[in-house]
Structures are given as structure tokens and as C-alpha cells.
Coordinates of C-alpha atoms and ligand atoms in Angstrom, one line a residue:
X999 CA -12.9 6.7 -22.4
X1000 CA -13.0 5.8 -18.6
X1001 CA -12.1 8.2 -16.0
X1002 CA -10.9 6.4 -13.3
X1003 CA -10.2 7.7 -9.8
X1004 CA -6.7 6.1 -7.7
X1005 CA -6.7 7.5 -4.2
X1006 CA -2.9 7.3 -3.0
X1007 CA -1.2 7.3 -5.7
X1008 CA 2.1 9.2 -4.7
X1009 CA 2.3 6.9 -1.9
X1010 CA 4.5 3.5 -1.9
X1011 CA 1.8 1.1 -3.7
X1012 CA 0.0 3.5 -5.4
X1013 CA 2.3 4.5 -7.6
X1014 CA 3.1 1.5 -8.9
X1015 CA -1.1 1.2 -9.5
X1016 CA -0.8 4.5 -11.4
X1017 CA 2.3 3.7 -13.3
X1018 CA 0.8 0.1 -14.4
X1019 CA -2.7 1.9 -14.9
X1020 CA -1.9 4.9 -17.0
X1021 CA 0.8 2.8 -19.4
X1022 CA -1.3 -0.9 -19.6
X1023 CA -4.7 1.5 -20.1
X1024 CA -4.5 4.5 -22.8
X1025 CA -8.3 4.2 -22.9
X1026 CA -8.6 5.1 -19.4
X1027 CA -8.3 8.6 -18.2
X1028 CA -6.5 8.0 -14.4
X1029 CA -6.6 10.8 -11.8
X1030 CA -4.2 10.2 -9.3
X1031 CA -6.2 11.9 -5.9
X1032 CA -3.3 12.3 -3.1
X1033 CA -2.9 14.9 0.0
X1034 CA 0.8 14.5 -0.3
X1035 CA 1.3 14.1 3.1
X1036 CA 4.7 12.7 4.8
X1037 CA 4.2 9.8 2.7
X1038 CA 3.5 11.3 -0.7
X1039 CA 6.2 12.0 -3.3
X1040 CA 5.5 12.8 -6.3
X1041 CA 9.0 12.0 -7.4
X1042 CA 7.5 8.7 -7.1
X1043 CA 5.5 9.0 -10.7
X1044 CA 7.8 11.7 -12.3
X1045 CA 8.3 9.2 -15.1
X1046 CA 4.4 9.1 -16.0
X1047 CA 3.6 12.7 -15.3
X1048 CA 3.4 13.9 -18.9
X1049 CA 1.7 11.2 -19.9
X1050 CA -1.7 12.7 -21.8
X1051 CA -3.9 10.1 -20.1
X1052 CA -2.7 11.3 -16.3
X1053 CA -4.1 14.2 -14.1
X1054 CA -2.8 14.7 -10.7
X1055 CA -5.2 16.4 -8.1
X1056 CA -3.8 17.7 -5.0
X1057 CA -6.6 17.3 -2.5
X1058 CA -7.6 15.1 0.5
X1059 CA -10.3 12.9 1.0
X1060 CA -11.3 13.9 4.3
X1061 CA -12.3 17.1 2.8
X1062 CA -16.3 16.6 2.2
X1063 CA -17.0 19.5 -0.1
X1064 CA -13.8 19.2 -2.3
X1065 CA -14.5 15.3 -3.1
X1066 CA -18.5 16.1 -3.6
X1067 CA -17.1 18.7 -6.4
X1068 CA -14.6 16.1 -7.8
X1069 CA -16.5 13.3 -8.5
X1070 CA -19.4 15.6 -10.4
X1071 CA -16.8 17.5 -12.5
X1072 CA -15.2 14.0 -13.6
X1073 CA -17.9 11.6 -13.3
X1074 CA -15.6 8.4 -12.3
X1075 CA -16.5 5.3 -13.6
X1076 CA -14.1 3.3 -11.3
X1077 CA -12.5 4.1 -7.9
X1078 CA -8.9 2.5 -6.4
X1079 CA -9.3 3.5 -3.0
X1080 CA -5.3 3.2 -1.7
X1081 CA -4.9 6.7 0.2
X1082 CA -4.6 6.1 4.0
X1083 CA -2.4 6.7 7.3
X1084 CA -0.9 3.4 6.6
X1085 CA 1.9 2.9 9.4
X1086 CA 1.3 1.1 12.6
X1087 CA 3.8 2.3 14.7
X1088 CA 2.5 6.1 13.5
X1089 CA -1.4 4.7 14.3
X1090 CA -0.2 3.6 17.6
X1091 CA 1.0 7.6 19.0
X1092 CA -1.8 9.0 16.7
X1093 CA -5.1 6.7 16.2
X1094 CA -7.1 9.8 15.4
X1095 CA -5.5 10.5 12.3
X1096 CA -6.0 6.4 11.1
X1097 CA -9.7 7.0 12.2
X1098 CA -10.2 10.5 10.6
X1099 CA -8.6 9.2 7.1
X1100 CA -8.7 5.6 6.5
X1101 CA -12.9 5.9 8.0
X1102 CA -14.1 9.3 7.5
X1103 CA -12.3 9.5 4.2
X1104 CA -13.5 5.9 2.9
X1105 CA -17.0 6.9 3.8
X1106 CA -16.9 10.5 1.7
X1107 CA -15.2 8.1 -1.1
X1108 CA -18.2 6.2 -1.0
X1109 CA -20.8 9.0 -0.7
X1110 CA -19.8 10.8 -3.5
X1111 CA -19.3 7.9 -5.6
X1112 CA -23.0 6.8 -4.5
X1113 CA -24.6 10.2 -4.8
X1114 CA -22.5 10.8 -8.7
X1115 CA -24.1 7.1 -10.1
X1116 CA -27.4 7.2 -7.7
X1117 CA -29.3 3.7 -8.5
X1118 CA -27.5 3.5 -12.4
X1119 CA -24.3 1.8 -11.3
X1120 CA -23.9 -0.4 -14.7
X1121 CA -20.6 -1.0 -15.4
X1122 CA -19.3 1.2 -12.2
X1123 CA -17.1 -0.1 -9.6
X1124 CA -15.4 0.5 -5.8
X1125 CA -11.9 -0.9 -5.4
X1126 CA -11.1 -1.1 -1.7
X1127 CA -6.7 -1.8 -1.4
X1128 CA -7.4 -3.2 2.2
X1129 CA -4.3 -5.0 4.3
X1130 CA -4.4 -8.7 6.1
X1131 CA -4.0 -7.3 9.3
X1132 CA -7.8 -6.6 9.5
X1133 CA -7.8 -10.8 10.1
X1134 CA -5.4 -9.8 13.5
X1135 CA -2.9 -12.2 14.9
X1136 CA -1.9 -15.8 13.7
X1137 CA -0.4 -18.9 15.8
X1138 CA 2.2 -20.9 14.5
X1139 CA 0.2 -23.0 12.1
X1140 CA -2.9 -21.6 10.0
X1141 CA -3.4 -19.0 7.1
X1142 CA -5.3 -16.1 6.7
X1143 CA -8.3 -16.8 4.5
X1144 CA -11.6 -14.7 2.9
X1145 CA -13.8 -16.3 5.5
X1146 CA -11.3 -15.6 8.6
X1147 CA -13.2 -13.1 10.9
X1148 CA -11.9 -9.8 11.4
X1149 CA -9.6 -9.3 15.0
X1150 CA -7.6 -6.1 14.3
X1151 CA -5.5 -5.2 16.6
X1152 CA -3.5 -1.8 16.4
X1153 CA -5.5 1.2 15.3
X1154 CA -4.3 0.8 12.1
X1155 CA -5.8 -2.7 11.3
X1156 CA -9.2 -1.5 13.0
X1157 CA -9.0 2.0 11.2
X1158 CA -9.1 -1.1 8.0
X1159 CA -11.2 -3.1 9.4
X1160 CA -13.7 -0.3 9.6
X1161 CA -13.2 0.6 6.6
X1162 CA -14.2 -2.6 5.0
X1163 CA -16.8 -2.9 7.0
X1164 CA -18.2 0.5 5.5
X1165 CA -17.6 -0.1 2.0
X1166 CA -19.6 -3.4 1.9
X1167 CA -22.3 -1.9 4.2
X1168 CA -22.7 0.4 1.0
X1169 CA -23.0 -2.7 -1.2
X1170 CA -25.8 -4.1 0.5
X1171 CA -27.7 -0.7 1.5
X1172 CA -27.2 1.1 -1.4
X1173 CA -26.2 -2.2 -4.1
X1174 CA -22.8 -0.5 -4.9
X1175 CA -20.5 -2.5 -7.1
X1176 CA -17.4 -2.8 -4.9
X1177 CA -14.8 -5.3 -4.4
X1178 CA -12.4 -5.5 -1.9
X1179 CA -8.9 -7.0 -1.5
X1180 CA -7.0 -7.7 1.3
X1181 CA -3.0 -8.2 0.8
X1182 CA 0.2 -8.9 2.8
X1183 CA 3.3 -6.7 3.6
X1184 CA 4.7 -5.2 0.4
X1185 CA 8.3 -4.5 -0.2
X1186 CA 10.2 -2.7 -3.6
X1187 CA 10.7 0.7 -4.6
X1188 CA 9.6 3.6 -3.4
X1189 CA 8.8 2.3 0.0
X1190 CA 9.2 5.6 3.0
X1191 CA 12.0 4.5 4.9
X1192 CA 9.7 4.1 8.2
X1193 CA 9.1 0.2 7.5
X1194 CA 10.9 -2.4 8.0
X1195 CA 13.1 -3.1 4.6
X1196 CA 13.4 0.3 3.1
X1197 CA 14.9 1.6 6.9
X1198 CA 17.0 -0.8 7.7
X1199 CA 18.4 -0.9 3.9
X1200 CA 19.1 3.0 4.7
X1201 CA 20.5 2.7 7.8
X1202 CA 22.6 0.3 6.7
X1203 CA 23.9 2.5 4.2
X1204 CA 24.2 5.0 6.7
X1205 CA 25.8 2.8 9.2
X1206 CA 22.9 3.0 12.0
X1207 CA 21.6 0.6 14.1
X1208 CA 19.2 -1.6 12.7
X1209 CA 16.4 -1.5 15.7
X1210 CA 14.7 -5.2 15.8
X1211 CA 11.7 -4.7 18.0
X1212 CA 11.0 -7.8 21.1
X1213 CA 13.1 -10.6 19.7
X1214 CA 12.2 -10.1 16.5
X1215 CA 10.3 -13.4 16.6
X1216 CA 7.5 -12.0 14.6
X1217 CA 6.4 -13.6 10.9
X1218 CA 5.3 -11.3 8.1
X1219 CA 4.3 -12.5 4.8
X1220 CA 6.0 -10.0 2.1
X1221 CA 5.2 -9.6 -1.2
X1222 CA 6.7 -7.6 -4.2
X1223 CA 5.0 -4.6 -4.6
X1224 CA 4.6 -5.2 -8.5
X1225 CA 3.0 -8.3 -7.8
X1226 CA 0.4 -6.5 -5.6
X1227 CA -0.1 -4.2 -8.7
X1228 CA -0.7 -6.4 -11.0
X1229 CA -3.3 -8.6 -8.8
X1230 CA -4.7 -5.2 -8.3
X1231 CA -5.5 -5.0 -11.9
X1232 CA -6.8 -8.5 -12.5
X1233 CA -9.4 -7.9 -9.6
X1234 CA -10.6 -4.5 -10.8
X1235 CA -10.8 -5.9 -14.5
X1236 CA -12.0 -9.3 -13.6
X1237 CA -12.7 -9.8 -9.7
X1238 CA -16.3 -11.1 -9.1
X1239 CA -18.5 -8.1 -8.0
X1240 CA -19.0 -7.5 -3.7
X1241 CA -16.3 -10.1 -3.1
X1242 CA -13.2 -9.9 -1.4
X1243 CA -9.3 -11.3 -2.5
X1244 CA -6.6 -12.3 0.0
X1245 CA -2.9 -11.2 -2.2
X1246 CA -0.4 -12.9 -0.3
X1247 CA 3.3 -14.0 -1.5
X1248 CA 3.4 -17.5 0.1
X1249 CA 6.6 -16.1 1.7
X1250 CA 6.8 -16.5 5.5
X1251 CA 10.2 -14.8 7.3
X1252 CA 10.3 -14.2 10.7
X1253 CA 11.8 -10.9 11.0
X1254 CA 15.4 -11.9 12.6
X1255 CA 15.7 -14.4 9.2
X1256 CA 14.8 -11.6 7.1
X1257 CA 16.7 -8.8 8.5
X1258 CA 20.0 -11.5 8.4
X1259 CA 19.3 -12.4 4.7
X1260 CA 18.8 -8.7 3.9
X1261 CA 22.2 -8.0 6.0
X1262 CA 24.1 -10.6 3.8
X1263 CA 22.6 -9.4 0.8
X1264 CA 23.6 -5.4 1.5
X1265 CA 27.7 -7.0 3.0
X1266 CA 27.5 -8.4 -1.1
X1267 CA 25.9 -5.3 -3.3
X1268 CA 28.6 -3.0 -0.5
X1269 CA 31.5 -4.5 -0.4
X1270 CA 31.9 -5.2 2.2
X1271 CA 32.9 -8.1 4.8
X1272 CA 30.7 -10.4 5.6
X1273 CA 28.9 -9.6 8.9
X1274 CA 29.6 -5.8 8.6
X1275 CA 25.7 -4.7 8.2
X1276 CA 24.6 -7.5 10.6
X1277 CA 27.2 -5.8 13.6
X1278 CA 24.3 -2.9 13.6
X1279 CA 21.2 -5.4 14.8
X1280 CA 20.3 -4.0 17.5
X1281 CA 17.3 -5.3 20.0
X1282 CA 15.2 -2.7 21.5
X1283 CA 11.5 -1.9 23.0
X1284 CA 8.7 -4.0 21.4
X1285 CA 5.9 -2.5 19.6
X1286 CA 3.2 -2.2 22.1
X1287 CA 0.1 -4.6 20.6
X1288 CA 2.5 -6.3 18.5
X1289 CA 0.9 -9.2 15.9
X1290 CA 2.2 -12.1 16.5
X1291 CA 2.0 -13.7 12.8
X1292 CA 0.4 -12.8 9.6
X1293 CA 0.2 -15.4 6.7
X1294 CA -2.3 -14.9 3.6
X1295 CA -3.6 -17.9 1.8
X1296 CA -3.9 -16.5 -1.8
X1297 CA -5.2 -19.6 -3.0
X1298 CA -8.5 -18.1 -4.1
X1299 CA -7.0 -15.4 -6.4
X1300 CA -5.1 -18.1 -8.2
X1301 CA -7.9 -20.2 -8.7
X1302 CA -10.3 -18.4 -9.8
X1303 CA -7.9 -15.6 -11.7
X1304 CA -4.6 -17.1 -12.2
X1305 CA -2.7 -14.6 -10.2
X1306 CA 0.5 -16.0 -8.8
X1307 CA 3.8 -13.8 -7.2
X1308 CA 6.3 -13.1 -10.7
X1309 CA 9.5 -13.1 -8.2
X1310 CA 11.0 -14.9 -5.9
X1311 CA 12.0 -13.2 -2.3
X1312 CA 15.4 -13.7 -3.2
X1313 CA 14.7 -11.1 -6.8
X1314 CA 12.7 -9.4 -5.4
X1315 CA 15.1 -8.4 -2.7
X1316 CA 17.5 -8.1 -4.6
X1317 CA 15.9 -5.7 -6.9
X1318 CA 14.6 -3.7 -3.9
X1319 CA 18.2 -3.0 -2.5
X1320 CA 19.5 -2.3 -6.2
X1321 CA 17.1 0.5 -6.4
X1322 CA 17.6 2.1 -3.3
X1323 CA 21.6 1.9 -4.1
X1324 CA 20.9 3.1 -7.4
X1325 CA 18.5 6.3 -6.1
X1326 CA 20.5 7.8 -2.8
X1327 CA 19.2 11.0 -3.8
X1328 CA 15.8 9.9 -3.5
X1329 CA 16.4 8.3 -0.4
X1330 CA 18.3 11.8 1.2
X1331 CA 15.5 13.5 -0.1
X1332 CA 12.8 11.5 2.0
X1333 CA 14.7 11.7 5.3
X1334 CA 15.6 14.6 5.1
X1335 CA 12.3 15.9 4.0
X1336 CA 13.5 17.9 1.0
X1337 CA 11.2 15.6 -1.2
X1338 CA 8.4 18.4 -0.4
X1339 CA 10.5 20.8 -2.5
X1340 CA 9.8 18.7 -5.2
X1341 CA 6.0 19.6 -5.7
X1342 CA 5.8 22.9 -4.0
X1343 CA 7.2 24.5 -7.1
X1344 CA 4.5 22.6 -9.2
X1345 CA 1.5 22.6 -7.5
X1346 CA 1.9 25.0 -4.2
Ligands
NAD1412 P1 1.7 5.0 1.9 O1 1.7 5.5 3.3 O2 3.1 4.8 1.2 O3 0.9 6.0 0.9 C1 -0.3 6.5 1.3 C2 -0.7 7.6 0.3 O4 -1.9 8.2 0.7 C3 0.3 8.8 0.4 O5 0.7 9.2 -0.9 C4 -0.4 9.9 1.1 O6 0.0 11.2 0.7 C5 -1.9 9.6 0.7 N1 -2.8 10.0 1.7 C6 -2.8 9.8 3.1 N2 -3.8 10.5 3.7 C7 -4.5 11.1 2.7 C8 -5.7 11.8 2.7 N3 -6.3 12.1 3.9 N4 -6.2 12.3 1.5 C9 -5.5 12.0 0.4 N5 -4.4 11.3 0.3 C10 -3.9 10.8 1.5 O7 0.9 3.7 1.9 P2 1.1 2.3 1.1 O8 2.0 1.4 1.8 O9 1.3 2.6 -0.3 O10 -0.4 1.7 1.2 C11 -1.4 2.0 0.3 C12 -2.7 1.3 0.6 O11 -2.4 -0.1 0.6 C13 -3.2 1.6 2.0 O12 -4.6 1.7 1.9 C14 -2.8 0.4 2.9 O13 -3.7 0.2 3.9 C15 -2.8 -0.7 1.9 N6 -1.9 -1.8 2.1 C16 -0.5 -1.6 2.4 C17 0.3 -2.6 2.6 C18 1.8 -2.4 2.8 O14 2.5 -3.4 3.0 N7 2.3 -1.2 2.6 C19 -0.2 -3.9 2.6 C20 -1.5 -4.2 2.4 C21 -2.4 -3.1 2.1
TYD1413 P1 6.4 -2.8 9.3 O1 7.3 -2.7 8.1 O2 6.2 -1.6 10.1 O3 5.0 -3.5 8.8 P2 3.8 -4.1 9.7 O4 3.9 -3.6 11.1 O5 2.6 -3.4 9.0 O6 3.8 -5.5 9.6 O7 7.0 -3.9 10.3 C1 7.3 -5.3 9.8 C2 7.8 -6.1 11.0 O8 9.1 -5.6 11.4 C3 6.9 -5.9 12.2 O9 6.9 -7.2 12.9 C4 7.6 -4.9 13.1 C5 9.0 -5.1 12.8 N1 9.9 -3.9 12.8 C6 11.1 -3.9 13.6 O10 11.4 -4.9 14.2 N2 11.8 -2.8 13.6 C7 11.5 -1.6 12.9 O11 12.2 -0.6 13.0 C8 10.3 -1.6 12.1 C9 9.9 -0.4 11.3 C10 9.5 -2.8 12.1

């Protein structure tokens, strides 16, 4: 039996790592490490909660002491480092908290992993979930790649960037087996209504305005969350050892397209005329610092692992808005903050 450690994993993408994790691995023991923060549900994983091969700790990683004790009372074999302050617009009113968690808390990560395996790392290994904005702002021609240098941008991509930089500086002064991958904006389930898709599918429900920042001539490159998942488990199981992955979904919208495709798709699943959810764009302040372009060239991943996407945009999409029609509750809970009821009767 492994134990392996997931960081994050009440949050948006890290659920879907537990979920895959702790049903593909029966083998594995998976803790599921998350502070439950403003992003962290645990309604998330309420389907895998019993299972006999998950523990949830409630705990945060910036807490030096608390993660010391962890990783000596369940010696972890592995480590999937997702837990982080992982919203831009948030990192650009409060960098601190980017700096304090997604740094600091990477570092303890890696000290305690470090200090638990000392110089006997066989068969041990770091998983880093980075983001592509670490690589900054595109043009209008070129992809991201391993070998682009870093440029971050907001706080956020430097709070990543950082991080990055720390857990390789551990590989080569300490020779701890990490791997690190780098992916594109995610979309699906379980998403908090603060980014893009998942608020403007709710506000459309809810008949606000749909707030396109500038001109909403910015490109993003958006991938299924599932898809990330499952390239998250092809690198852990098979990704060469201090190397890094690019997950991309070779799927370029500039936001305006996206938001109008997303608009038709919500008029259809509704009901409702045709240009009804489109009526609420609405163009207001840009984001201060905002990128430009992101675009991931994945090709690496597929070469040398076979990964490729599983859906098209259009599924994907289309699955997204289904489940957020088919869960309102989970989406009233999350605004109105009543998800926090949730695990304060099980773990408060
Ligand atoms: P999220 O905000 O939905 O979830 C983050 C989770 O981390 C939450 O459950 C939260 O409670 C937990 N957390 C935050 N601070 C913590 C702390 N100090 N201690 C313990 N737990 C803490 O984020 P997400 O979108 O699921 O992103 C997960 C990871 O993937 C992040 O590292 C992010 O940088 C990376 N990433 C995200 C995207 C994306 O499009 N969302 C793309 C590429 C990479
Ligand atoms: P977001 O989902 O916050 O992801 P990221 O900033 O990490 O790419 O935003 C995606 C794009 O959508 C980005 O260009 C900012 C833009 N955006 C809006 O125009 N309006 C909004 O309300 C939000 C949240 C984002």
C-alpha cells in the first residue's frame, strides 16, 4: 500500500484528482490535505467520502508544525501538490495571501517531504499542478512550450512561478524526485463561480450581467477539467523524473467568441429565445496587468505519453452547463456561502 498525499483536493481540480485517484487506485491510500477555504467544498467529493482507501485532513499547508507532524505519522510515498490561492483577480487586491500559500506553503511541502525520505528517495515522488501563466503573455502567433522562459505577470503567475522555481531548486540541492506540470485554463464541474465559465453560466441563470473585462479581446486556451486529471495521472505514473509537462487543450477562444458560444448554448439548454443570455454582455473595467494570450503546445505530453484532450469544446461545454443546470443547489450553496455548513457539522 502507498499513502499518497493530494494537497487541494476539495477545490475545483483537485477533486476530480481525488475522485480519479481513490477509484482508478485501491492500492493507494489517498489523503486529501485541504484548508477548506472560500474555495473548498467538500460537497465536491461527497460521492468518494466513504470510500475505505480515502482520509480527509483538515489542515493548511502554511502551517509548519502541523505538516512536519503529517508527513511523519503517514510517511507519504507520493505528493500532488494542487492547494493554492488560485484566482487572479483575488491575487491582484491580495498578493500576500498568493505569496504566503502558493510559496511558503510549496516550500513546507517540500521540507517535510525532504526531511520524512532524507537521502532514500527510491520510488518517492513530488507532483507540482503548476498553471501556463508562469510562461506570461503571448502575441498573436506562438505557443507556450517547456523551454519558454518564465514572465509572470499578476501575482498569481509569479506566486507559480516561484513556486516552480522552489520545487526544482530542491531537485538539484537535495536530488528530490519531482515532476512538474504546467496546464491551461480548466473548465467542468465544480468550478467556484468566480471564473469565467462557471459565473457567467450562473449569472445567466440568474439573469445578471455578464461583466466582459477591456474588449474581451483576450485568448485563453481551456481544457476539460477531466482531461487535466487524467494527464495528471499519466505524469505521476509515467512522467520522466525532474521534468516538466505543458497540458494544454489545443483550443484557442478569445473570450467575446467564447462567452457568445456559451450564450447560445445556455438560450438552447433554457428555453429560451435566441439572444436572451447574450442581452446581459456587458463591457466593463479591464483587469489591471491583464495577459494578453495564453496558448499551450502539449505536443510533448502526447509524444512521449499519449495523452490527448477526450472531448471536444463543444462536449465539454456542454457537459459543464448540464451540470451546473442539473446542481442549482450546489451552485446557491457556493454563492451564498452556505456550502461551509456542509463540513462544519463533520469536521468543526
Ligand atoms: P481552487 O481554488 O478551486 O482550489 C484550491 C484548493 O486549495 C481549495 O480546496 C482550497 O481550500 C485549498 N487551499 C487553498 N489554500 C490552502 C492552504 N493554505 N492550505 C491547504 N489548502 C488550501 O483551485 P483549482 O482551480 O482547483 O486549482 C488547483 C491547482 O491547479 C492550483 O495549484 C492552480 O494553480 C493549478 N491550476 C489551475 C488551473 C485552472 O484553470 N483552474 C489551471 C492550471 C493550473
Ligand atoms: P479567469 O477564469 O479568471 O481565468 P484566468 O484569469 O486565470 O485566465 O478568466 C478567464 C478570462 O476571462 C480572462 O481573460 C479574464 C476574463 N474574465 C472576464 O472578462 N470577466 C470575468 O468576470 C472574469 C472572471 C474573467
Amino acid at each position: 500500500m502507498k499513502n499518497i498525499l493530494i494537497t487541494g483536493g476539495a477545490g475545483f481540480i483537485g477533486a476530480h484528482v481525488v475522485r480519479l485517484f481513490v477509484t482508478n487506485y485501491p492500492k493507494y491510500h489517498i489523503y486529501n490535505l485541504d484548508a477548506l477555504t472560500y474555495a473548498g467544498n467538500l460537497e465536491n467529493i461527497a460521492d468518494i467520502s466513504d470510500a475505505p482507501n480515502y482520509t480527509f485532513v483538515k489542515g493548511n499547508i502554511k502551517d509548519i508544525d502541523f505538516i512536519n507532524t503529517l508527513f511523519q505519522e503517514h510517511k507519504f510515498d507520493g505528493v500532488i501538490h494542487l492547494a493554492a490561492e488560485s484566482h487572479v483577480d483575488r491575487s491582484i487586491t491580495n498578493p500576500n495571501d498568493f505569496i504566503e500559500t502558493n510559496v511558503l506553503g510549496t516550500a513546507n511541502l517540500l521540507n517535510a517531504f525532504r526531511d520524512l525520505w532524507k537521502d532514500n528517495f527510491e520510488d518517492k515522488l513530488f507532483y507540482h499542478v503548476s498553471t501556463d501563466e508562469v510562461y506570461g503573455s503571448l502575441g498573436k502567433t506562438g505557443l507556450f512550450t517547456e523551454t519558454t522562459s518564465y514572465d509572470p505577470q499578476s501575482p498569481y503567475a509569479a506566486s507559480k512561478a516561484a513556486s516552480d522555481h522552489v520545487v526544482r531548486s530542491f531537485g538539484n540541492t537535495y536530488k528530490l524526485p519531482f515532476v512538474i506540470s504546467n496546464c491551461s485554463n480548466n473548465y467542468g464541474a465544480n468550478q467556484f463561480p468566480e471564473k469565467l465559465i462557471p459565473l457567467f453560466i450562473h449569472n445567466i441563470r440568474t439573469g445578471k450581467n455578464l461583466p466582459v473585462y477591456g474588449d474581451g479581446n483576450y485568448t485563453r486556451d481551456w481544457l476539460f477539467v477531466e482531461d487535466h486529471a487524467k494527464a495528471i495521472d499519466l505524469i505521476f505514473h509515467k512522467g520522466k523524473l525532474a521534468d516538466t509537462y505543458n497540458i494544454g487543450g489545443f483550443n484557442e477562444w478569445t473570450n467575446l467568441n467564447l462567452i457568445k458560444v456559451l450564450c447560445e448554448q445556455m438560450d438552447i439548454k433554457l428555453n429560451q429565445p435566441e439572444g436572451t443570455s447574450a442581452k446581459l454582455i456587458t463591457f466593463v473595467k479591464d483587469r489591471a496587468g491583464h495577459d494578453k494570450r495564453y496558448a499551450i503546445d502539449a505536443t510533448k505530453l502526447n509524444k512521449e505519453l499519449g495523452w490527448k484532450p477526450s472531448v471536444t469544446f463543444e462536449e465539454g461545454l456542454s457537459k459543464t452547463i448540464d451540470w451546473y443546470l442539473k446542481n442549482e443547489q450546489w451552485l446557491n450553496n457556493v454563492t451564498s456561502g452556505a456550502y461551509k455548513d456542509y463540513y462544519k457539522e463533520m469536521y468543526e
